[in-house]
PDB file of C-alpha atoms and ligand atoms in Angstrom:
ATOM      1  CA  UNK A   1      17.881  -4.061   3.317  1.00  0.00           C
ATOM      2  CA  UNK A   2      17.773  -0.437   2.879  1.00  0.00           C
ATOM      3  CA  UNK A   3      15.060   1.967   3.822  1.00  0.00           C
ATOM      4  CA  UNK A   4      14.917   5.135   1.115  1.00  0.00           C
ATOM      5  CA  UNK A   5      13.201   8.420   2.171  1.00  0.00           C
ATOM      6  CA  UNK A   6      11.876  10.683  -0.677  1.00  0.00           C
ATOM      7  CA  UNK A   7       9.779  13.716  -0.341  1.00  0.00           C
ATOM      8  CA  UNK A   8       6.844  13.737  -2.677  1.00  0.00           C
ATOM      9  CA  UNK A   9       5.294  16.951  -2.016  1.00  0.00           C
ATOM     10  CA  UNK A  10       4.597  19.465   1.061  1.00  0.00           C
ATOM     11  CA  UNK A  11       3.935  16.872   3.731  1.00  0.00           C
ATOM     12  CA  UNK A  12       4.150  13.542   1.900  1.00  0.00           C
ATOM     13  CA  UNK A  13       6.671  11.450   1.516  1.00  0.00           C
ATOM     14  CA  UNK A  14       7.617   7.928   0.519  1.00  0.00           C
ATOM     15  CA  UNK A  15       9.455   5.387   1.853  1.00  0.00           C
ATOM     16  CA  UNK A  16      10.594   2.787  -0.258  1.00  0.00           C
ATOM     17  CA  UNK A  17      11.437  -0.790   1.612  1.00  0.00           C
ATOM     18  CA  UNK A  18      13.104  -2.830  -0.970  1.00  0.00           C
ATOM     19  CA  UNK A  19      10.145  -3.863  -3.259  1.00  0.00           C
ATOM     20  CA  UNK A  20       7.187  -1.934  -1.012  1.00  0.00           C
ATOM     21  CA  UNK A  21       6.111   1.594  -0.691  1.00  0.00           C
ATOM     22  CA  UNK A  22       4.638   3.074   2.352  1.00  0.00           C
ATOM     23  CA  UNK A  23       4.109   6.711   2.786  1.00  0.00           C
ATOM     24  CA  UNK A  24       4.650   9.359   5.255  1.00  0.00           C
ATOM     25  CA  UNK A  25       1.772  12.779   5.809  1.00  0.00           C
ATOM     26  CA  UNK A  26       2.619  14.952   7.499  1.00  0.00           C
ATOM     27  CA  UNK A  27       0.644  18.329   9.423  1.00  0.00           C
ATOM     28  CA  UNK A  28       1.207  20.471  11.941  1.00  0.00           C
ATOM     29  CA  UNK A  29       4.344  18.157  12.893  1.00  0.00           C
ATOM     30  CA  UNK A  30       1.896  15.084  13.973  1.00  0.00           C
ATOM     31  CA  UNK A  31       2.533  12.243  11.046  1.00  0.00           C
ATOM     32  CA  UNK A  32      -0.415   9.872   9.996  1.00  0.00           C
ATOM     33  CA  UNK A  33       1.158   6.212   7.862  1.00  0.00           C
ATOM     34  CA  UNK A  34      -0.243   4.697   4.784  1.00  0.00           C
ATOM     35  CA  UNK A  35       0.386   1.589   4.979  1.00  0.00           C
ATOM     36  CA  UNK A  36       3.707  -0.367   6.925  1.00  0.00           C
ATOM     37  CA  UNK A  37       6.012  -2.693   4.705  1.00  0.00           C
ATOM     38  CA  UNK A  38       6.821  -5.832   5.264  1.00  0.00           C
ATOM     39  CA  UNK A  39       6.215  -7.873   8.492  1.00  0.00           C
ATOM     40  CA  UNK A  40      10.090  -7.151   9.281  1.00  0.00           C
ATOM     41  CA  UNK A  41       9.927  -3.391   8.641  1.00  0.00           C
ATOM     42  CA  UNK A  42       9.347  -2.312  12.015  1.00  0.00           C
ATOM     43  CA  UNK A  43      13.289  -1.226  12.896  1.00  0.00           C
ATOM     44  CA  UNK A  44      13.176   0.428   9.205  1.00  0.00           C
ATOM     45  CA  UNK A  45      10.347   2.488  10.123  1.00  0.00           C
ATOM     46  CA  UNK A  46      11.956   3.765  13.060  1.00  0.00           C
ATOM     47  CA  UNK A  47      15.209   4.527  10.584  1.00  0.00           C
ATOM     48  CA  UNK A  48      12.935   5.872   8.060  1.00  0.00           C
ATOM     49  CA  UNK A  49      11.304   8.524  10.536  1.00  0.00           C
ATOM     50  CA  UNK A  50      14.602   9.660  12.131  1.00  0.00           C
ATOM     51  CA  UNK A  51      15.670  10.260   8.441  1.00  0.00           C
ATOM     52  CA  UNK A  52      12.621  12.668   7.928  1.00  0.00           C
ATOM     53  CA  UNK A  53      13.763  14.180  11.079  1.00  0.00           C
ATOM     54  CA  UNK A  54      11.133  12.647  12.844  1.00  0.00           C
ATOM     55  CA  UNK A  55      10.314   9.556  15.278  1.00  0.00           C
ATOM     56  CA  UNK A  56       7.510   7.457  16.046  1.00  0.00           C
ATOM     57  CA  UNK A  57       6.259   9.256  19.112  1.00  0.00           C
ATOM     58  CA  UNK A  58       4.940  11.608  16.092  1.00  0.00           C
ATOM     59  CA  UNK A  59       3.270   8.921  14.528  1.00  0.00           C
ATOM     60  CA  UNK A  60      -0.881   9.460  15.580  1.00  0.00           C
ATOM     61  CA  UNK A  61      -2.408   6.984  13.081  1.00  0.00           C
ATOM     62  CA  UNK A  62      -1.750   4.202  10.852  1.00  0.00           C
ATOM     63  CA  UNK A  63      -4.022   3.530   7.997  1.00  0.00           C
ATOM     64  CA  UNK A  64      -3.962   0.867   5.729  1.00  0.00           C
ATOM     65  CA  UNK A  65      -4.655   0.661   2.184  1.00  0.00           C
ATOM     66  CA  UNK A  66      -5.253  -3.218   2.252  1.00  0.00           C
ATOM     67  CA  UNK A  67      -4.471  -6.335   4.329  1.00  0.00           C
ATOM     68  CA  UNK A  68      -1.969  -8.135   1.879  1.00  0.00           C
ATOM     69  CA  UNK A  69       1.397  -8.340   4.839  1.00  0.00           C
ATOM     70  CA  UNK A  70       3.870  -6.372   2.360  1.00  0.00           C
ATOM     71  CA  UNK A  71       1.197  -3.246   3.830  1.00  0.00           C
ATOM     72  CA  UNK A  72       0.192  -4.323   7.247  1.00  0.00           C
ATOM     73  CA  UNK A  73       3.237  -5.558   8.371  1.00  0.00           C
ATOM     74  CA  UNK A  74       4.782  -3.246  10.559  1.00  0.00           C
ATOM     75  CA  UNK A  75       1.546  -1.957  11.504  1.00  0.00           C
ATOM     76  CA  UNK A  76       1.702  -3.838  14.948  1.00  0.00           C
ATOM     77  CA  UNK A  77       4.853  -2.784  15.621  1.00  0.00           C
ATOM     78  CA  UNK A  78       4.326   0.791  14.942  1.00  0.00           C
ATOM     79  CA  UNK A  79       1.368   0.216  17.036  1.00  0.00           C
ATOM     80  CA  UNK A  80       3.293  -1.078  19.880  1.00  0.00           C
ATOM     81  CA  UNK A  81       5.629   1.877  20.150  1.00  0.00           C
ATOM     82  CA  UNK A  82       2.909   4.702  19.818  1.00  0.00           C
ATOM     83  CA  UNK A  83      -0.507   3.343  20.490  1.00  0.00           C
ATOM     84  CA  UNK A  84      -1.838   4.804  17.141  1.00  0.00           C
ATOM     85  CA  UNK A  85      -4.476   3.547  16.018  1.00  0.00           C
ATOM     86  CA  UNK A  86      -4.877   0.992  12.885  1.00  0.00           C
ATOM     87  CA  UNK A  87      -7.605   2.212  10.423  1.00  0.00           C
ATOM     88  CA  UNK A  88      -9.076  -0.191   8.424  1.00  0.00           C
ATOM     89  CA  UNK A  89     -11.906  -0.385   6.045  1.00  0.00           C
ATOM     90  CA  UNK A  90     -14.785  -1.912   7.648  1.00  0.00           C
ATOM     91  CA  UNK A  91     -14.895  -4.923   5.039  1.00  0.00           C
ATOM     92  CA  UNK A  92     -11.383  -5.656   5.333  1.00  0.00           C
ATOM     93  CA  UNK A  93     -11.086  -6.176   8.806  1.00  0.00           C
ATOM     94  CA  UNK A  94     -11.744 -10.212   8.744  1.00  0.00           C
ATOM     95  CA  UNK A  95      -8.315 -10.332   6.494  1.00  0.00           C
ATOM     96  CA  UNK A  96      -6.111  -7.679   8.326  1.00  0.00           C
ATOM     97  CA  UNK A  97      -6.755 -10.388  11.446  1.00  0.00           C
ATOM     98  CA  UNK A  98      -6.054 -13.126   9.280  1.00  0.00           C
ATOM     99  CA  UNK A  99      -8.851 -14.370   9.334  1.00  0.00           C
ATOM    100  CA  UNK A 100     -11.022 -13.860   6.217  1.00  0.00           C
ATOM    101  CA  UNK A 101     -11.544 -16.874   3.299  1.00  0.00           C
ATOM    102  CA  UNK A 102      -8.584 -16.152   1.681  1.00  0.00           C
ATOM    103  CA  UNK A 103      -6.198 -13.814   4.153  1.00  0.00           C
ATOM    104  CA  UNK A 104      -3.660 -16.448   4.516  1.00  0.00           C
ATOM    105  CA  UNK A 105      -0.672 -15.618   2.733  1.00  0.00           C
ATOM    106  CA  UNK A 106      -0.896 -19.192   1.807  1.00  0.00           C
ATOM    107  CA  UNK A 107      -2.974 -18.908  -0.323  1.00  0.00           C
ATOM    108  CA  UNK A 108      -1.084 -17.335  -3.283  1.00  0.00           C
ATOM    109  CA  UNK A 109       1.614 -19.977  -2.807  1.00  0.00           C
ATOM    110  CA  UNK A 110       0.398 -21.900  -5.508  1.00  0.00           C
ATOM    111  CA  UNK A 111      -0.369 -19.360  -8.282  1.00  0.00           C
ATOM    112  CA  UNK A 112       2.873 -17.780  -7.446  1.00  0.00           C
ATOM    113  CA  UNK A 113       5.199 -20.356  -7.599  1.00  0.00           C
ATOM    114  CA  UNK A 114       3.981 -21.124 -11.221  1.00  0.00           C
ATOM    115  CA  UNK A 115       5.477 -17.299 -11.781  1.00  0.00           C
ATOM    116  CA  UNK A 116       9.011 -18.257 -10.382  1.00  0.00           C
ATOM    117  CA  UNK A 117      10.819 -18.746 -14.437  1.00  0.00           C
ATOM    118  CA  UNK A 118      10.372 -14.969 -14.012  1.00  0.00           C
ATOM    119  CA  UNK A 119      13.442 -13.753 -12.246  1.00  0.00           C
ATOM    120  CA  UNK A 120      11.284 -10.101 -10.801  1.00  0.00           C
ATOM    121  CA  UNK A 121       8.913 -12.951  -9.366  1.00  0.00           C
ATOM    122  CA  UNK A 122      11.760 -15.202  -7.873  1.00  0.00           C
ATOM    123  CA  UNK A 123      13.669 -11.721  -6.534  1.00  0.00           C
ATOM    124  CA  UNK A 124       9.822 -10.556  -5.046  1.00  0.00           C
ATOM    125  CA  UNK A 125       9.279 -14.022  -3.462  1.00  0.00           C
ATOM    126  CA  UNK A 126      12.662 -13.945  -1.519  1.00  0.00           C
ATOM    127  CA  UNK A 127      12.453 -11.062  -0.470  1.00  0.00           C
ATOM    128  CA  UNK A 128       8.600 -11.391   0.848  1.00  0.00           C
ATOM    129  CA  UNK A 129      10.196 -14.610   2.657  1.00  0.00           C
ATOM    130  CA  UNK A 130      12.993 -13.260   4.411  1.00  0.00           C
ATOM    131  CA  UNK A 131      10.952 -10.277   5.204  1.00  0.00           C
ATOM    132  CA  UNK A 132       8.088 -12.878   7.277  1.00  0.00           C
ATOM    133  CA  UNK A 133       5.484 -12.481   4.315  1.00  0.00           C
ATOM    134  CA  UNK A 134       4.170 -15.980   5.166  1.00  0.00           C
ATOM    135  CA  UNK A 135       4.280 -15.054   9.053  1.00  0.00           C
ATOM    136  CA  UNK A 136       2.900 -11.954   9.815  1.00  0.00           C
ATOM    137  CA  UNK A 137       1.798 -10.286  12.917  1.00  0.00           C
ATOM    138  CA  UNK A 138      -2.157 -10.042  12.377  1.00  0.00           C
ATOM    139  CA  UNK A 139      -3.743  -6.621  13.972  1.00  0.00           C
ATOM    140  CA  UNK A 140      -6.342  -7.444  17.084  1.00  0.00           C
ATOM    141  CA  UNK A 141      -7.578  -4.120  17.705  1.00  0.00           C
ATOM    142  CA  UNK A 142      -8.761  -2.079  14.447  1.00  0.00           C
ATOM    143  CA  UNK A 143     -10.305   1.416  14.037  1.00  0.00           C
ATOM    144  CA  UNK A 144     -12.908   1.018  11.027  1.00  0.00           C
ATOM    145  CA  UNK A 145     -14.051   3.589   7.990  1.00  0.00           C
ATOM    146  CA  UNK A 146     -16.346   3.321   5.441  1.00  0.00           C
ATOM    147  CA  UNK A 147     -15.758   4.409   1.304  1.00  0.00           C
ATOM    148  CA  UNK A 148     -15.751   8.082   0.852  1.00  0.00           C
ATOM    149  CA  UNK A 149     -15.107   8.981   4.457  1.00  0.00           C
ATOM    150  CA  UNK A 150     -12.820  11.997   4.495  1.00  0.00           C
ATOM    151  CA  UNK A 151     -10.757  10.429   7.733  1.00  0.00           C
ATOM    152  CA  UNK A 152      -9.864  12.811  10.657  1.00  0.00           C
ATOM    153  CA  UNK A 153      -6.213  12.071  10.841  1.00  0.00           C
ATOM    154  CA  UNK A 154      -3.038  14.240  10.376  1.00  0.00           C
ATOM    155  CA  UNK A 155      -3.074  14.789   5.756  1.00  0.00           C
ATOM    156  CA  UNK A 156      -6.880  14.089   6.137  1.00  0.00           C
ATOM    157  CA  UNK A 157      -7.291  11.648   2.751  1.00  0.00           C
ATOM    158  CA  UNK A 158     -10.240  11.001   1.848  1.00  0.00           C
ATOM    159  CA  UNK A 159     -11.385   7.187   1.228  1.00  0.00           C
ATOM    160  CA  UNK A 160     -11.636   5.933  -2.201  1.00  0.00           C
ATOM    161  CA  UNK A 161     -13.160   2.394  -2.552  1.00  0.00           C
ATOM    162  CA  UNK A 162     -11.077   0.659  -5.162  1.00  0.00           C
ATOM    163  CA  UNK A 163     -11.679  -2.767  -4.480  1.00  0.00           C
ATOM    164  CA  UNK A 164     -10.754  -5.827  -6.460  1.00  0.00           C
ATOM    165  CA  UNK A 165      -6.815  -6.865  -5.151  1.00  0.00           C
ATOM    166  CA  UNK A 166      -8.481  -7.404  -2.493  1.00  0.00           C
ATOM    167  CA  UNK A 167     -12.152  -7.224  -1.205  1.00  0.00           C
ATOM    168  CA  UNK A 168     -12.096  -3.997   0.248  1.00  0.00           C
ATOM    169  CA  UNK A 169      -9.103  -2.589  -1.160  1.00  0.00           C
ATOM    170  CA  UNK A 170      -8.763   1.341  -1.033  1.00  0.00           C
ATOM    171  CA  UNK A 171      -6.854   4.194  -2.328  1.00  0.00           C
ATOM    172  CA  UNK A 172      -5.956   7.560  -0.302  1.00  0.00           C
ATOM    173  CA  UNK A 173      -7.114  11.006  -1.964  1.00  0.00           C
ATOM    174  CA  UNK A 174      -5.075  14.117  -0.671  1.00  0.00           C
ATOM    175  CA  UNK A 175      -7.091  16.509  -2.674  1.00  0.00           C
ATOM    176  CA  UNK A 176      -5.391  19.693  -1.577  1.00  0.00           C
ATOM    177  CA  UNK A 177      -1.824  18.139  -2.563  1.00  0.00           C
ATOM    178  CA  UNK A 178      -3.349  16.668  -5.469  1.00  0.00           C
ATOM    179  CA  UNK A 179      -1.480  12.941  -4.902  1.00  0.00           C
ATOM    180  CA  UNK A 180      -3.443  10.002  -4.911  1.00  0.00           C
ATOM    181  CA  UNK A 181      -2.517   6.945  -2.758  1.00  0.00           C
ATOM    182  CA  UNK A 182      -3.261   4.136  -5.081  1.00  0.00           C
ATOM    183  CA  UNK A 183      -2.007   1.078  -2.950  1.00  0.00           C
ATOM    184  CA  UNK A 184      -1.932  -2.156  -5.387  1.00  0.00           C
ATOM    185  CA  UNK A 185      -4.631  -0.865  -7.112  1.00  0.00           C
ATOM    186  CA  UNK A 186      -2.610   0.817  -9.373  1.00  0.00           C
ATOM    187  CA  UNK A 187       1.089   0.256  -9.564  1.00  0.00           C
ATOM    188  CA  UNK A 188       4.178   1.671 -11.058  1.00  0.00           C
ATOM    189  CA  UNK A 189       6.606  -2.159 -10.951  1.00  0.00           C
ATOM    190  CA  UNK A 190       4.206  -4.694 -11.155  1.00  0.00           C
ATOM    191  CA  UNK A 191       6.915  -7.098  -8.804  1.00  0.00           C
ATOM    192  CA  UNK A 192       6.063  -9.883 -10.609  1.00  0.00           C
ATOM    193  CA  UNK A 193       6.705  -9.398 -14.176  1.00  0.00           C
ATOM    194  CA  UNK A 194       9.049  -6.531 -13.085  1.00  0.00           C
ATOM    195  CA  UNK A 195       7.285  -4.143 -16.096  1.00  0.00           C
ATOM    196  CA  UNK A 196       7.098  -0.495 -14.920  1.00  0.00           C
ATOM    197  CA  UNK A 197       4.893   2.109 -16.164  1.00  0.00           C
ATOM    198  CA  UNK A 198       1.155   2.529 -14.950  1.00  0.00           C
ATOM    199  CA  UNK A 199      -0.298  -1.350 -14.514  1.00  0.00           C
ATOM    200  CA  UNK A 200      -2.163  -3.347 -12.502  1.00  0.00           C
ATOM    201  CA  UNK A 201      -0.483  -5.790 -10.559  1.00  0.00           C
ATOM    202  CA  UNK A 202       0.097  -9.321 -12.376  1.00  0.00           C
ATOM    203  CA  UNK A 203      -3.546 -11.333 -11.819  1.00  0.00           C
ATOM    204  CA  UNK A 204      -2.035 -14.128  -9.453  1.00  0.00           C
ATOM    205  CA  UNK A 205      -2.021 -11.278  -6.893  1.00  0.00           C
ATOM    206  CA  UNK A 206      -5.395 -10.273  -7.810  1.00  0.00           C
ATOM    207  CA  UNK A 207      -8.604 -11.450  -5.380  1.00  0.00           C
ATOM    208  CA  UNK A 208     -11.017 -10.386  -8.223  1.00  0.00           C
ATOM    209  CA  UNK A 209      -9.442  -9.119 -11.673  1.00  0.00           C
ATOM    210  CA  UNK A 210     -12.880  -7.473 -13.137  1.00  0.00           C
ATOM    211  CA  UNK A 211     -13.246  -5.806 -10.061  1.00  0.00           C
ATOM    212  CA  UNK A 212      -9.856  -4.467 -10.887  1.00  0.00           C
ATOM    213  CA  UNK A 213     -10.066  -3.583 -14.151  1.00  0.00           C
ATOM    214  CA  UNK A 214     -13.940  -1.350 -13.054  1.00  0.00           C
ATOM    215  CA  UNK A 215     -11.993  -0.072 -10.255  1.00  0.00           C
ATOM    216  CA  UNK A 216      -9.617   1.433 -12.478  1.00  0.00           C
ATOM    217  CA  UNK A 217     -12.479   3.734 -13.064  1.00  0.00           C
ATOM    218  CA  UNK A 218     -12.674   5.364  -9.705  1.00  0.00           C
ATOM    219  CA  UNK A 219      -8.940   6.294 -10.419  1.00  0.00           C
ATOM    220  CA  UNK A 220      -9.364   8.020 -13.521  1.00  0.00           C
ATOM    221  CA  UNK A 221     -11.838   9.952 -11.921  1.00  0.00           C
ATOM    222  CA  UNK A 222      -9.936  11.384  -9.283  1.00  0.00           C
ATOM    223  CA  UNK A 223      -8.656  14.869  -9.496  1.00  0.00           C
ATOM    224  CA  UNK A 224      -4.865  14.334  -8.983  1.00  0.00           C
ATOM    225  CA  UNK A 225      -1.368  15.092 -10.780  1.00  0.00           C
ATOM    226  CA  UNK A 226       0.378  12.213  -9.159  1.00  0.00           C
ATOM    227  CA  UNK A 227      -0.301   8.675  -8.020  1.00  0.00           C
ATOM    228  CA  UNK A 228       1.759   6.917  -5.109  1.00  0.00           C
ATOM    229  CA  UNK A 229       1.711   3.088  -5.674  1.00  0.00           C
ATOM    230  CA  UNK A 230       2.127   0.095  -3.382  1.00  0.00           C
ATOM    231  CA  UNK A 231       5.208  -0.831  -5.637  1.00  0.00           C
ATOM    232  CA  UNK A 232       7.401   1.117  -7.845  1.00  0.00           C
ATOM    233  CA  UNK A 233       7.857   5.393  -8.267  1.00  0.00           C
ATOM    234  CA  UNK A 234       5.568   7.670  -8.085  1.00  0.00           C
ATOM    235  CA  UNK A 235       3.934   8.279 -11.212  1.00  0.00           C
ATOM    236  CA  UNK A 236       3.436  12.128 -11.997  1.00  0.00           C
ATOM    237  CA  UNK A 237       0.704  12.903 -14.559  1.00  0.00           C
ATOM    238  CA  UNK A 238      -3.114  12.883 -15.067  1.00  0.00           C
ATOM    239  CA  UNK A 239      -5.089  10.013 -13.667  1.00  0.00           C
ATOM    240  CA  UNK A 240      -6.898   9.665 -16.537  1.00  0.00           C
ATOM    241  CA  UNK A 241      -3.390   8.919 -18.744  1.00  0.00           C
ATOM    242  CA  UNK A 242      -2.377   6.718 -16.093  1.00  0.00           C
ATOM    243  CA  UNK A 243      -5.161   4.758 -16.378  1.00  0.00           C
ATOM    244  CA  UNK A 244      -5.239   4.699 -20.443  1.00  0.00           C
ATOM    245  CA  UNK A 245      -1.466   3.377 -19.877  1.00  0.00           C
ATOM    246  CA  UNK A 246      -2.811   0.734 -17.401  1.00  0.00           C
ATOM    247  CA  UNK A 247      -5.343  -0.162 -19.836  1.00  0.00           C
ATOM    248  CA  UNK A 248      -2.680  -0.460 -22.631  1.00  0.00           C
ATOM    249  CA  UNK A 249      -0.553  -2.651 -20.459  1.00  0.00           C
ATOM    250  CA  UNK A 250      -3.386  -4.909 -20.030  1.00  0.00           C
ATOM    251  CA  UNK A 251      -4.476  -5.254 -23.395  1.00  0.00           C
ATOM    252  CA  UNK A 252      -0.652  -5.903 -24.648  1.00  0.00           C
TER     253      UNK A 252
HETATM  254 ZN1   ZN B 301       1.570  -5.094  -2.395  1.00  0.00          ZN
END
């Protein structure tokens, strides 16, 4: 599979890993990670750094936007080759071990196998597979924040609880950039359905989908010009219209 590099702004970029988005900040040459692919990314991430002229060693923290293992999985790895340290939210540490009600990957067997007529959710589902989705490398050792922490790593984003595709979901504020890391709580390619555009991801993916739908809220609120999804482009307009468009989506 191939890794793709794209600067976003000054000292963001994303990488795109087939289906996934992770993304790249970057200040004063030390790099922080949002989030890590799939549970077979690690040798992409390496690839993806030298690309951005960069390697690992640069790498000071990891943080994740949830524990689903198309966003932890490389985390371990990347862990492993620079001892940066994996920051969770505190209420989402039980599932980034694996072991929260719920964390197994398991789990959404069921629901999505009922989505396989669609050929986005058949294309997702084989790729999650050969990429160890139902085997991934749980963290041990975690670093933990809390909502509306502004976190003291290289890009600085501040902590936006957006829970609801998971428990303790999160999205990434970079005020000063004016970029919002929206994880899966807002996407671009929902990779079920395959529909792009400002959505939420399909329900079967969904821990709580009223939590969801209030978290979409918290988005609309933030003061950004561009949101950076788990899956699909970046998005570049108010939060507020993405959110109307998310809401549309929905209601269609
Ligand atoms: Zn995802």
């Amino acid at each position: 599979m191939e890794i793709r590099t794209e600067r976003v702004t000054d000292g963001v970029h994303r990488v795109a890993d087939g289906l996934v988005n992770f993304y790249v900040l970057e200040e004063n040459g030390r790099l922080t990670m949002v989030d890590t692919g799939w549970p077979r990314s690690g040798p992409r991430i390496e690839q993806a750094l030298g690309q951005l002229g960069r390697s690992t060693s640069d790498v000071e923290a990891i943080v994740l936007t949830h524990g689903h293992p198309d966003h932890l999985g490389g985390a371990v790895h990347v862990h492993n080759a620079t001892g940066a340290p994996i920051h969770v939210h505190r209420d989402e540490v039980a599932r980034a071990r694996g072991k929260a009600k719920g964390s197994s990957p398991f789990a959404l067997v069921p629901s999505l196998t009922l989505q396989l007529w669609r050929p986005a959710a058949t294309r997702f589902v084989l790729q999650a597979t050969a990429q160890g989705f139902l085997t991934p490398t749980w963290l041990e050792e975690v670093e933990t924040f809390d909502s509306d922490e502004e976190l003291d790593v290289p890009g600085r984003p501040r902590v936006l609880a957006t829970p609801g595709h998971t428990p303790a979901h999160v999205s990434l504020h970079l005020a000063q950039r004016g970029v919002l890391i929206s994880g899966d709580a807002l996407v671009n390619l929902d990779p079920i359905t395959g529909a792009t555009g400002p959505r939420l991801p399909h329900d079967v993916v969904n821990a709580d989908p009223p939590l969801c739908r209030s978290s979409l809220d918290v988005i609309a609120a933030a003061d950004a010009d561009t949101f950076l999804p788990g899956h699909g482009d970046p998005w570049r307009g108010g939060m507020a219209d993405a959110v109307a468009h998310a809401r549309e989506a929905d209601a269609a």
